mmCIF file with all atom_site columns, C-alpha atoms and ligand atoms in Angstrom:
data_model
loop_
_atom_site.group_PDB
_atom_site.id
_atom_site.type_symbol
_atom_site.label_atom_id
_atom_site.label_alt_id
_atom_site.label_comp_id
_atom_site.label_asym_id
_atom_site.label_entity_id
_atom_site.label_seq_id
_atom_site.pdbx_PDB_ins_code
_atom_site.Cartn_x
_atom_site.Cartn_y
_atom_site.Cartn_z
_atom_site.occupancy
_atom_site.B_iso_or_equiv
_atom_site.pdbx_formal_charge
_atom_site.auth_seq_id
_atom_site.auth_comp_id
_atom_site.auth_asym_id
_atom_site.auth_atom_id
_atom_site.pdbx_PDB_model_num
ATOM   1   C  CA  . UNK A 1 1   ? 34.520 -1.254  30.833 1.00 58.00 ? 1   UNK A CA  1
ATOM   2   C  CA  . UNK A 1 2   ? 36.497 -3.975  32.593 1.00 86.00 ? 2   UNK A CA  1
ATOM   3   C  CA  . UNK A 1 3   ? 36.125 -6.386  29.661 1.00 93.00 ? 3   UNK A CA  1
ATOM   4   C  CA  . UNK A 1 4   ? 37.191 -3.673  27.200 1.00 94.00 ? 4   UNK A CA  1
ATOM   5   C  CA  . UNK A 1 5   ? 40.166 -2.749  29.406 1.00 96.00 ? 5   UNK A CA  1
ATOM   6   C  CA  . UNK A 1 6   ? 41.196 -6.423  29.598 1.00 97.00 ? 6   UNK A CA  1
ATOM   7   C  CA  . UNK A 1 7   ? 40.885 -6.807  25.836 1.00 97.00 ? 7   UNK A CA  1
ATOM   8   C  CA  . UNK A 1 8   ? 42.953 -3.654  25.173 1.00 98.00 ? 8   UNK A CA  1
ATOM   9   C  CA  . UNK A 1 9   ? 45.645 -4.817  27.596 1.00 97.00 ? 9   UNK A CA  1
ATOM   10  C  CA  . UNK A 1 10  ? 45.683 -8.275  26.008 1.00 98.00 ? 10  UNK A CA  1
ATOM   11  C  CA  . UNK A 1 11  ? 46.094 -6.845  22.486 1.00 98.00 ? 11  UNK A CA  1
ATOM   12  C  CA  . UNK A 1 12  ? 48.708 -4.356  23.751 1.00 98.00 ? 12  UNK A CA  1
ATOM   13  C  CA  . UNK A 1 13  ? 50.803 -7.092  25.377 1.00 98.00 ? 13  UNK A CA  1
ATOM   14  C  CA  . UNK A 1 14  ? 50.378 -9.531  22.467 1.00 98.00 ? 14  UNK A CA  1
ATOM   15  C  CA  . UNK A 1 15  ? 51.583 -6.858  20.025 1.00 98.00 ? 15  UNK A CA  1
ATOM   16  C  CA  . UNK A 1 16  ? 54.457 -6.026  22.409 1.00 98.00 ? 16  UNK A CA  1
ATOM   17  C  CA  . UNK A 1 17  ? 55.674 -9.637  22.270 1.00 98.00 ? 17  UNK A CA  1
ATOM   18  C  CA  . UNK A 1 18  ? 55.795 -9.370  18.460 1.00 98.00 ? 18  UNK A CA  1
ATOM   19  C  CA  . UNK A 1 19  ? 57.418 -5.908  18.292 1.00 98.00 ? 19  UNK A CA  1
ATOM   20  C  CA  . UNK A 1 20  ? 59.967 -6.296  21.082 1.00 98.00 ? 20  UNK A CA  1
ATOM   21  C  CA  . UNK A 1 21  ? 60.563 -10.028 20.542 1.00 98.00 ? 21  UNK A CA  1
ATOM   22  C  CA  . UNK A 1 22  ? 61.097 -9.561  16.797 1.00 98.00 ? 22  UNK A CA  1
ATOM   23  C  CA  . UNK A 1 23  ? 63.612 -6.778  17.379 1.00 98.00 ? 23  UNK A CA  1
ATOM   24  C  CA  . UNK A 1 24  ? 65.538 -8.832  19.939 1.00 98.00 ? 24  UNK A CA  1
ATOM   25  C  CA  . UNK A 1 25  ? 65.763 -11.738 17.440 1.00 98.00 ? 25  UNK A CA  1
ATOM   26  C  CA  . UNK A 1 26  ? 66.878 -9.255  14.760 1.00 98.00 ? 26  UNK A CA  1
ATOM   27  C  CA  . UNK A 1 27  ? 69.580 -7.678  16.970 1.00 98.00 ? 27  UNK A CA  1
ATOM   28  C  CA  . UNK A 1 28  ? 70.883 -10.784 18.716 1.00 98.00 ? 28  UNK A CA  1
ATOM   29  C  CA  . UNK A 1 29  ? 70.552 -13.484 16.043 1.00 98.00 ? 29  UNK A CA  1
ATOM   30  C  CA  . UNK A 1 30  ? 70.146 -12.003 12.559 1.00 98.00 ? 30  UNK A CA  1
ATOM   31  C  CA  . UNK A 1 31  ? 72.302 -8.846  12.726 1.00 98.00 ? 31  UNK A CA  1
ATOM   32  C  CA  . UNK A 1 32  ? 75.553 -10.483 13.982 1.00 98.00 ? 32  UNK A CA  1
ATOM   33  C  CA  . UNK A 1 33  ? 75.322 -13.074 11.161 1.00 98.00 ? 33  UNK A CA  1
ATOM   34  C  CA  . UNK A 1 34  ? 74.582 -10.350 8.578  1.00 98.00 ? 34  UNK A CA  1
ATOM   35  C  CA  . UNK A 1 35  ? 77.620 -8.324  9.745  1.00 98.00 ? 35  UNK A CA  1
ATOM   36  C  CA  . UNK A 1 36  ? 79.877 -11.408 9.881  1.00 97.00 ? 36  UNK A CA  1
ATOM   37  C  CA  . UNK A 1 37  ? 78.926 -12.513 6.377  1.00 97.00 ? 37  UNK A CA  1
ATOM   38  C  CA  . UNK A 1 38  ? 78.591 -8.944  5.018  1.00 97.00 ? 38  UNK A CA  1
ATOM   39  C  CA  . UNK A 1 39  ? 75.214 -9.937  3.611  1.00 97.00 ? 39  UNK A CA  1
ATOM   40  C  CA  . UNK A 1 40  ? 72.612 -7.170  3.121  1.00 96.00 ? 40  UNK A CA  1
ATOM   41  C  CA  . UNK A 1 41  ? 70.440 -9.779  1.346  1.00 96.00 ? 41  UNK A CA  1
ATOM   42  C  CA  . UNK A 1 42  ? 69.889 -11.720 4.599  1.00 97.00 ? 42  UNK A CA  1
ATOM   43  C  CA  . UNK A 1 43  ? 68.898 -8.523  6.395  1.00 97.00 ? 43  UNK A CA  1
ATOM   44  C  CA  . UNK A 1 44  ? 66.452 -7.522  3.662  1.00 95.00 ? 44  UNK A CA  1
ATOM   45  C  CA  . UNK A 1 45  ? 65.013 -11.067 3.632  1.00 96.00 ? 45  UNK A CA  1
ATOM   46  C  CA  . UNK A 1 46  ? 64.332 -10.899 7.405  1.00 97.00 ? 46  UNK A CA  1
ATOM   47  C  CA  . UNK A 1 47  ? 62.935 -7.362  7.146  1.00 94.00 ? 47  UNK A CA  1
ATOM   48  C  CA  . UNK A 1 48  ? 60.521 -8.258  4.330  1.00 94.00 ? 48  UNK A CA  1
ATOM   49  C  CA  . UNK A 1 49  ? 59.128 -11.246 6.285  1.00 96.00 ? 49  UNK A CA  1
ATOM   50  C  CA  . UNK A 1 50  ? 59.063 -9.507  9.677  1.00 96.00 ? 50  UNK A CA  1
ATOM   51  C  CA  . UNK A 1 51  ? 57.523 -6.316  8.261  1.00 93.00 ? 51  UNK A CA  1
ATOM   52  C  CA  . UNK A 1 52  ? 54.281 -8.203  7.521  1.00 96.00 ? 52  UNK A CA  1
ATOM   53  C  CA  . UNK A 1 53  ? 53.656 -8.910  11.190 1.00 97.00 ? 53  UNK A CA  1
ATOM   54  C  CA  . UNK A 1 54  ? 55.818 -6.218  12.842 1.00 97.00 ? 54  UNK A CA  1
ATOM   55  C  CA  . UNK A 1 55  ? 54.074 -3.219  11.244 1.00 96.00 ? 55  UNK A CA  1
ATOM   56  C  CA  . UNK A 1 56  ? 50.515 -4.340  12.091 1.00 98.00 ? 56  UNK A CA  1
ATOM   57  C  CA  . UNK A 1 57  ? 51.782 -5.091  15.638 1.00 98.00 ? 57  UNK A CA  1
ATOM   58  C  CA  . UNK A 1 58  ? 53.154 -1.543  15.977 1.00 97.00 ? 58  UNK A CA  1
ATOM   59  C  CA  . UNK A 1 59  ? 49.869 -0.064  14.746 1.00 98.00 ? 59  UNK A CA  1
ATOM   60  C  CA  . UNK A 1 60  ? 47.914 -2.195  17.268 1.00 98.00 ? 60  UNK A CA  1
ATOM   61  C  CA  . UNK A 1 61  ? 50.425 -1.059  19.906 1.00 98.00 ? 61  UNK A CA  1
ATOM   62  C  CA  . UNK A 1 62  ? 49.861 2.622   19.175 1.00 98.00 ? 62  UNK A CA  1
ATOM   63  C  CA  . UNK A 1 63  ? 46.041 2.407   18.968 1.00 98.00 ? 63  UNK A CA  1
ATOM   64  C  CA  . UNK A 1 64  ? 45.640 0.273   22.125 1.00 98.00 ? 64  UNK A CA  1
ATOM   65  C  CA  . UNK A 1 65  ? 48.370 2.290   23.897 1.00 98.00 ? 65  UNK A CA  1
ATOM   66  C  CA  . UNK A 1 66  ? 46.564 5.584   23.240 1.00 98.00 ? 66  UNK A CA  1
ATOM   67  C  CA  . UNK A 1 67  ? 43.296 4.045   24.461 1.00 98.00 ? 67  UNK A CA  1
ATOM   68  C  CA  . UNK A 1 68  ? 44.974 2.688   27.618 1.00 97.00 ? 68  UNK A CA  1
ATOM   69  C  CA  . UNK A 1 69  ? 46.539 6.111   28.218 1.00 97.00 ? 69  UNK A CA  1
ATOM   70  C  CA  . UNK A 1 70  ? 43.125 7.763   27.793 1.00 97.00 ? 70  UNK A CA  1
ATOM   71  C  CA  . UNK A 1 71  ? 41.686 5.266   30.287 1.00 96.00 ? 71  UNK A CA  1
ATOM   72  C  CA  . UNK A 1 72  ? 44.461 6.092   32.753 1.00 94.00 ? 72  UNK A CA  1
ATOM   73  C  CA  . UNK A 1 73  ? 44.312 9.872   32.225 1.00 96.00 ? 73  UNK A CA  1
ATOM   74  C  CA  . UNK A 1 74  ? 41.204 10.991  30.279 1.00 96.00 ? 74  UNK A CA  1
ATOM   75  C  CA  . UNK A 1 75  ? 42.308 14.661  30.234 1.00 97.00 ? 75  UNK A CA  1
ATOM   76  C  CA  . UNK A 1 76  ? 44.738 14.604  27.260 1.00 97.00 ? 76  UNK A CA  1
ATOM   77  C  CA  . UNK A 1 77  ? 46.072 18.071  28.156 1.00 96.00 ? 77  UNK A CA  1
ATOM   78  C  CA  . UNK A 1 78  ? 47.561 16.409  31.275 1.00 96.00 ? 78  UNK A CA  1
ATOM   79  C  CA  . UNK A 1 79  ? 49.653 13.879  29.298 1.00 97.00 ? 79  UNK A CA  1
ATOM   80  C  CA  . UNK A 1 80  ? 52.708 16.186  29.382 1.00 96.00 ? 80  UNK A CA  1
ATOM   81  C  CA  . UNK A 1 81  ? 52.030 17.763  32.776 1.00 96.00 ? 81  UNK A CA  1
ATOM   82  C  CA  . UNK A 1 82  ? 54.985 16.377  34.711 1.00 94.00 ? 82  UNK A CA  1
ATOM   83  C  CA  . UNK A 1 83  ? 53.489 17.494  38.017 1.00 95.00 ? 83  UNK A CA  1
ATOM   84  C  CA  . UNK A 1 84  ? 51.024 14.666  37.461 1.00 94.00 ? 84  UNK A CA  1
ATOM   85  C  CA  . UNK A 1 85  ? 52.761 11.307  38.188 1.00 92.00 ? 85  UNK A CA  1
ATOM   86  C  CA  . UNK A 1 86  ? 50.447 9.420   35.806 1.00 91.00 ? 86  UNK A CA  1
ATOM   87  C  CA  . UNK A 1 87  ? 51.788 11.563  32.937 1.00 96.00 ? 87  UNK A CA  1
ATOM   88  C  CA  . UNK A 1 88  ? 55.389 10.354  33.433 1.00 96.00 ? 88  UNK A CA  1
ATOM   89  C  CA  . UNK A 1 89  ? 54.813 6.945   31.836 1.00 96.00 ? 89  UNK A CA  1
ATOM   90  C  CA  . UNK A 1 90  ? 52.543 8.293   29.087 1.00 97.00 ? 90  UNK A CA  1
ATOM   91  C  CA  . UNK A 1 91  ? 55.032 11.026  28.118 1.00 97.00 ? 91  UNK A CA  1
ATOM   92  C  CA  . UNK A 1 92  ? 57.893 8.486   28.214 1.00 97.00 ? 92  UNK A CA  1
ATOM   93  C  CA  . UNK A 1 93  ? 55.941 6.161   25.874 1.00 98.00 ? 93  UNK A CA  1
ATOM   94  C  CA  . UNK A 1 94  ? 55.193 9.018   23.446 1.00 98.00 ? 94  UNK A CA  1
ATOM   95  C  CA  . UNK A 1 95  ? 58.851 10.120  23.506 1.00 98.00 ? 95  UNK A CA  1
ATOM   96  C  CA  . UNK A 1 96  ? 59.963 6.541   22.725 1.00 98.00 ? 96  UNK A CA  1
ATOM   97  C  CA  . UNK A 1 97  ? 57.400 6.436   19.913 1.00 98.00 ? 97  UNK A CA  1
ATOM   98  C  CA  . UNK A 1 98  ? 58.780 9.693   18.432 1.00 98.00 ? 98  UNK A CA  1
ATOM   99  C  CA  . UNK A 1 99  ? 62.363 8.376   18.620 1.00 98.00 ? 99  UNK A CA  1
ATOM   100 C  CA  . UNK A 1 100 ? 61.326 5.050   17.046 1.00 98.00 ? 100 UNK A CA  1
ATOM   101 C  CA  . UNK A 1 101 ? 59.662 6.929   14.165 1.00 98.00 ? 101 UNK A CA  1
ATOM   102 C  CA  . UNK A 1 102 ? 62.741 9.114   13.533 1.00 98.00 ? 102 UNK A CA  1
ATOM   103 C  CA  . UNK A 1 103 ? 65.057 6.074   13.343 1.00 98.00 ? 103 UNK A CA  1
ATOM   104 C  CA  . UNK A 1 104 ? 62.563 4.014   11.302 1.00 95.00 ? 104 UNK A CA  1
ATOM   105 C  CA  . UNK A 1 105 ? 61.947 6.782   8.747  1.00 96.00 ? 105 UNK A CA  1
ATOM   106 C  CA  . UNK A 1 106 ? 65.668 7.451   8.333  1.00 96.00 ? 106 UNK A CA  1
ATOM   107 C  CA  . UNK A 1 107 ? 66.300 3.706   7.844  1.00 95.00 ? 107 UNK A CA  1
ATOM   108 C  CA  . UNK A 1 108 ? 63.380 3.281   5.438  1.00 92.00 ? 108 UNK A CA  1
ATOM   109 C  CA  . UNK A 1 109 ? 64.045 6.299   3.203  1.00 95.00 ? 109 UNK A CA  1
ATOM   110 C  CA  . UNK A 1 110 ? 67.806 6.911   3.477  1.00 95.00 ? 110 UNK A CA  1
ATOM   111 C  CA  . UNK A 1 111 ? 69.626 3.718   4.487  1.00 94.00 ? 111 UNK A CA  1
ATOM   112 C  CA  . UNK A 1 112 ? 67.598 0.775   3.091  1.00 93.00 ? 112 UNK A CA  1
ATOM   113 C  CA  . UNK A 1 113 ? 67.200 2.065   -0.518 1.00 92.00 ? 113 UNK A CA  1
ATOM   114 C  CA  . UNK A 1 114 ? 71.023 2.188   -0.883 1.00 91.00 ? 114 UNK A CA  1
ATOM   115 C  CA  . UNK A 1 115 ? 71.889 -0.757  1.351  1.00 93.00 ? 115 UNK A CA  1
ATOM   116 C  CA  . UNK A 1 116 ? 75.179 -2.439  0.461  1.00 96.00 ? 116 UNK A CA  1
ATOM   117 C  CA  . UNK A 1 117 ? 77.805 -4.463  2.344  1.00 96.00 ? 117 UNK A CA  1
ATOM   118 C  CA  . UNK A 1 118 ? 79.582 -1.167  3.224  1.00 95.00 ? 118 UNK A CA  1
ATOM   119 C  CA  . UNK A 1 119 ? 76.438 0.414   4.681  1.00 94.00 ? 119 UNK A CA  1
ATOM   120 C  CA  . UNK A 1 120 ? 75.596 -2.450  7.075  1.00 97.00 ? 120 UNK A CA  1
ATOM   121 C  CA  . UNK A 1 121 ? 77.114 -0.685  10.082 1.00 97.00 ? 121 UNK A CA  1
ATOM   122 C  CA  . UNK A 1 122 ? 74.883 2.324   9.397  1.00 96.00 ? 122 UNK A CA  1
ATOM   123 C  CA  . UNK A 1 123 ? 71.899 -0.043  9.456  1.00 97.00 ? 123 UNK A CA  1
ATOM   124 C  CA  . UNK A 1 124 ? 73.134 -1.634  12.704 1.00 98.00 ? 124 UNK A CA  1
ATOM   125 C  CA  . UNK A 1 125 ? 73.135 1.862   14.254 1.00 98.00 ? 125 UNK A CA  1
ATOM   126 C  CA  . UNK A 1 126 ? 69.420 1.987   13.503 1.00 98.00 ? 126 UNK A CA  1
ATOM   127 C  CA  . UNK A 1 127 ? 68.484 -1.572  14.491 1.00 98.00 ? 127 UNK A CA  1
ATOM   128 C  CA  . UNK A 1 128 ? 70.206 -1.519  17.890 1.00 98.00 ? 128 UNK A CA  1
ATOM   129 C  CA  . UNK A 1 129 ? 68.654 1.779   19.143 1.00 98.00 ? 129 UNK A CA  1
ATOM   130 C  CA  . UNK A 1 130 ? 65.164 0.732   17.934 1.00 98.00 ? 130 UNK A CA  1
ATOM   131 C  CA  . UNK A 1 131 ? 65.613 -2.581  19.810 1.00 98.00 ? 131 UNK A CA  1
ATOM   132 C  CA  . UNK A 1 132 ? 66.658 -0.712  22.965 1.00 98.00 ? 132 UNK A CA  1
ATOM   133 C  CA  . UNK A 1 133 ? 63.604 1.574   22.597 1.00 98.00 ? 133 UNK A CA  1
ATOM   134 C  CA  . UNK A 1 134 ? 61.372 -1.506  22.155 1.00 98.00 ? 134 UNK A CA  1
ATOM   135 C  CA  . UNK A 1 135 ? 62.677 -2.946  25.448 1.00 98.00 ? 135 UNK A CA  1
ATOM   136 C  CA  . UNK A 1 136 ? 62.245 0.452   27.154 1.00 98.00 ? 136 UNK A CA  1
ATOM   137 C  CA  . UNK A 1 137 ? 58.600 0.486   25.928 1.00 98.00 ? 137 UNK A CA  1
ATOM   138 C  CA  . UNK A 1 138 ? 58.067 -2.719  27.940 1.00 98.00 ? 138 UNK A CA  1
ATOM   139 C  CA  . UNK A 1 139 ? 59.970 -1.370  30.977 1.00 98.00 ? 139 UNK A CA  1
ATOM   140 C  CA  . UNK A 1 140 ? 57.865 1.835   30.968 1.00 97.00 ? 140 UNK A CA  1
ATOM   141 C  CA  . UNK A 1 141 ? 54.712 -0.274  30.393 1.00 97.00 ? 141 UNK A CA  1
ATOM   142 C  CA  . UNK A 1 142 ? 55.419 -2.410  33.454 1.00 97.00 ? 142 UNK A CA  1
ATOM   143 C  CA  . UNK A 1 143 ? 56.302 0.735   35.444 1.00 96.00 ? 143 UNK A CA  1
ATOM   144 C  CA  . UNK A 1 144 ? 52.641 1.831   35.343 1.00 94.00 ? 144 UNK A CA  1
ATOM   145 C  CA  . UNK A 1 145 ? 51.863 -1.062  37.694 1.00 91.00 ? 145 UNK A CA  1
ATOM   146 C  CA  . UNK A 1 146 ? 55.201 -1.236  39.480 1.00 93.00 ? 146 UNK A CA  1
ATOM   147 C  CA  . UNK A 1 147 ? 55.207 2.532   40.171 1.00 89.00 ? 147 UNK A CA  1
ATOM   148 C  CA  . UNK A 1 148 ? 58.857 2.992   39.073 1.00 91.00 ? 148 UNK A CA  1
ATOM   149 C  CA  . UNK A 1 149 ? 58.229 6.386   37.425 1.00 85.00 ? 149 UNK A CA  1
ATOM   150 C  CA  . UNK A 1 150 ? 56.065 7.943   40.125 1.00 80.00 ? 150 UNK A CA  1
HETATM 151 C  C1  . LIG B 2 .   ? 56.157 -0.874  20.722 1.00 84.87 ? 201 LIG B C1  1
HETATM 152 C  C2  . LIG B 2 .   ? 55.522 -0.124  21.578 1.00 84.87 ? 201 LIG B C2  1
HETATM 153 C  C3  . LIG B 2 .   ? 55.016 -0.529  22.952 1.00 84.87 ? 201 LIG B C3  1
HETATM 154 C  C4  . LIG B 2 .   ? 55.313 -1.625  23.745 1.00 84.87 ? 201 LIG B C4  1
HETATM 155 C  C5  . LIG B 2 .   ? 56.300 -2.748  23.443 1.00 84.87 ? 201 LIG B C5  1
HETATM 156 C  C6  . LIG B 2 .   ? 54.500 -1.512  24.946 1.00 84.87 ? 201 LIG B C6  1
HETATM 157 C  C7  . LIG B 2 .   ? 54.488 -2.424  26.000 1.00 84.87 ? 201 LIG B C7  1
HETATM 158 C  C8  . LIG B 2 .   ? 53.717 -2.344  27.126 1.00 84.87 ? 201 LIG B C8  1
HETATM 159 C  C9  . LIG B 2 .   ? 53.686 -3.293  28.219 1.00 84.87 ? 201 LIG B C9  1
HETATM 160 C  C10 . LIG B 2 .   ? 54.488 -4.603  28.303 1.00 84.87 ? 201 LIG B C10 1
HETATM 161 C  C11 . LIG B 2 .   ? 52.819 -2.845  29.156 1.00 84.87 ? 201 LIG B C11 1
HETATM 162 C  C12 . LIG B 2 .   ? 52.551 -3.483  30.499 1.00 84.87 ? 201 LIG B C12 1
HETATM 163 C  C13 . LIG B 2 .   ? 51.139 -3.906  30.704 1.00 84.87 ? 201 LIG B C13 1
HETATM 164 C  C14 . LIG B 2 .   ? 50.908 -4.379  32.116 1.00 84.87 ? 201 LIG B C14 1
HETATM 165 O  O1  . LIG B 2 .   ? 51.779 -4.302  32.969 1.00 84.87 ? 201 LIG B O1  1
HETATM 166 O  O2  . LIG B 2 .   ? 49.805 -4.851  32.393 1.00 84.87 ? 201 LIG B O2  1
HETATM 167 C  C15 . LIG B 2 .   ? 52.272 -1.581  28.654 1.00 84.87 ? 201 LIG B C15 1
HETATM 168 C  C16 . LIG B 2 .   ? 51.368 -0.796  29.320 1.00 84.87 ? 201 LIG B C16 1
HETATM 169 C  C17 . LIG B 2 .   ? 50.913 0.415   28.890 1.00 84.87 ? 201 LIG B C17 1
HETATM 170 N  N1  . LIG B 2 .   ? 51.236 1.047   27.684 1.00 84.87 ? 201 LIG B N1  1
HETATM 171 FE FE1 . LIG B 2 .   ? 52.448 0.333   26.260 1.00 84.87 ? 201 LIG B FE1 1
HETATM 172 N  N2  . LIG B 2 .   ? 53.751 -0.350  24.863 1.00 84.87 ? 201 LIG B N2  1
HETATM 173 C  C18 . LIG B 2 .   ? 54.032 0.267   23.665 1.00 84.87 ? 201 LIG B C18 1
HETATM 174 C  C19 . LIG B 2 .   ? 53.507 1.442   23.186 1.00 84.87 ? 201 LIG B C19 1
HETATM 175 C  C20 . LIG B 2 .   ? 52.655 2.262   23.865 1.00 84.87 ? 201 LIG B C20 1
HETATM 176 C  C21 . LIG B 2 .   ? 52.160 3.534   23.396 1.00 84.87 ? 201 LIG B C21 1
HETATM 177 C  C22 . LIG B 2 .   ? 52.499 4.179   22.054 1.00 84.87 ? 201 LIG B C22 1
HETATM 178 C  C23 . LIG B 2 .   ? 51.375 4.032   24.375 1.00 84.87 ? 201 LIG B C23 1
HETATM 179 C  C24 . LIG B 2 .   ? 50.660 5.357   24.297 1.00 84.87 ? 201 LIG B C24 1
HETATM 180 C  C25 . LIG B 2 .   ? 50.863 6.295   25.132 1.00 84.87 ? 201 LIG B C25 1
HETATM 181 C  C26 . LIG B 2 .   ? 51.337 3.061   25.459 1.00 84.87 ? 201 LIG B C26 1
HETATM 182 C  C27 . LIG B 2 .   ? 50.642 3.199   26.648 1.00 84.87 ? 201 LIG B C27 1
HETATM 183 C  C28 . LIG B 2 .   ? 50.563 2.263   27.650 1.00 84.87 ? 201 LIG B C28 1
HETATM 184 C  C29 . LIG B 2 .   ? 49.785 2.421   28.870 1.00 84.87 ? 201 LIG B C29 1
HETATM 185 C  C30 . LIG B 2 .   ? 48.928 3.624   29.240 1.00 84.87 ? 201 LIG B C30 1
HETATM 186 C  C31 . LIG B 2 .   ? 49.995 1.266   29.638 1.00 84.87 ? 201 LIG B C31 1
HETATM 187 C  C32 . LIG B 2 .   ? 49.423 0.983   31.026 1.00 84.87 ? 201 LIG B C32 1
HETATM 188 C  C33 . LIG B 2 .   ? 48.143 0.227   30.921 1.00 84.87 ? 201 LIG B C33 1
HETATM 189 C  C34 . LIG B 2 .   ? 47.545 -0.021  32.278 1.00 84.87 ? 201 LIG B C34 1
HETATM 190 O  O3  . LIG B 2 .   ? 48.161 -0.737  33.082 1.00 84.87 ? 201 LIG B O3  1
HETATM 191 O  O4  . LIG B 2 .   ? 46.431 0.469   32.497 1.00 84.87 ? 201 LIG B O4  1
HETATM 192 N  N3  . LIG B 2 .   ? 52.121 1.997   25.109 1.00 84.87 ? 201 LIG B N3  1
HETATM 193 N  N4  . LIG B 2 .   ? 52.844 -1.303  27.428 1.00 84.87 ? 201 LIG B N4  1
#
């Protein structure tokens, strides 16, 4: 069990470096240049390269995250029982996941298909929140050990 737990945690953290790190690079380095140069092409070029590693990382994140949550609290019906301190972090992670999905789906199906120089601000309003959520995922993750949410 200990080896499996270690392996899950390793995969979870490795995928977190890709997901959160990639979004920080996108927000801090790529996005300002795209907005300055009004260049949707540069944004789409980054997205198409990053997508290949970012999407698998998010899937690994979700699968290992659910397994880690099950290890922490095997009774799934307790995951939203806020009287149970262990549920706070799990519920926060699932809420962040739901928010990430809403923003990602809206970007993928509404904003990206019609992306033009005029719509770049709309895209920025998706990239920045998803980046903030990705950092909050890490903060909540660390809080399990640090006890910040108990
Ligand atoms: C992009 C999404 C995510 C990121 C960036 C992320 C990041 C992290 C990080 C950095 C840790 C800290 C590990 C440690 O301190 O040892 C962690 C722990 C954890 N994460 Fe995530 N996480 C994500 C998604 C999820 C999801 C969807 C769940 C499912 C509920 C989840 C459940 C957990 C659990 C239960 C732990 C605690 C593991 C333990 O210490 O036993 N995570 N996460």
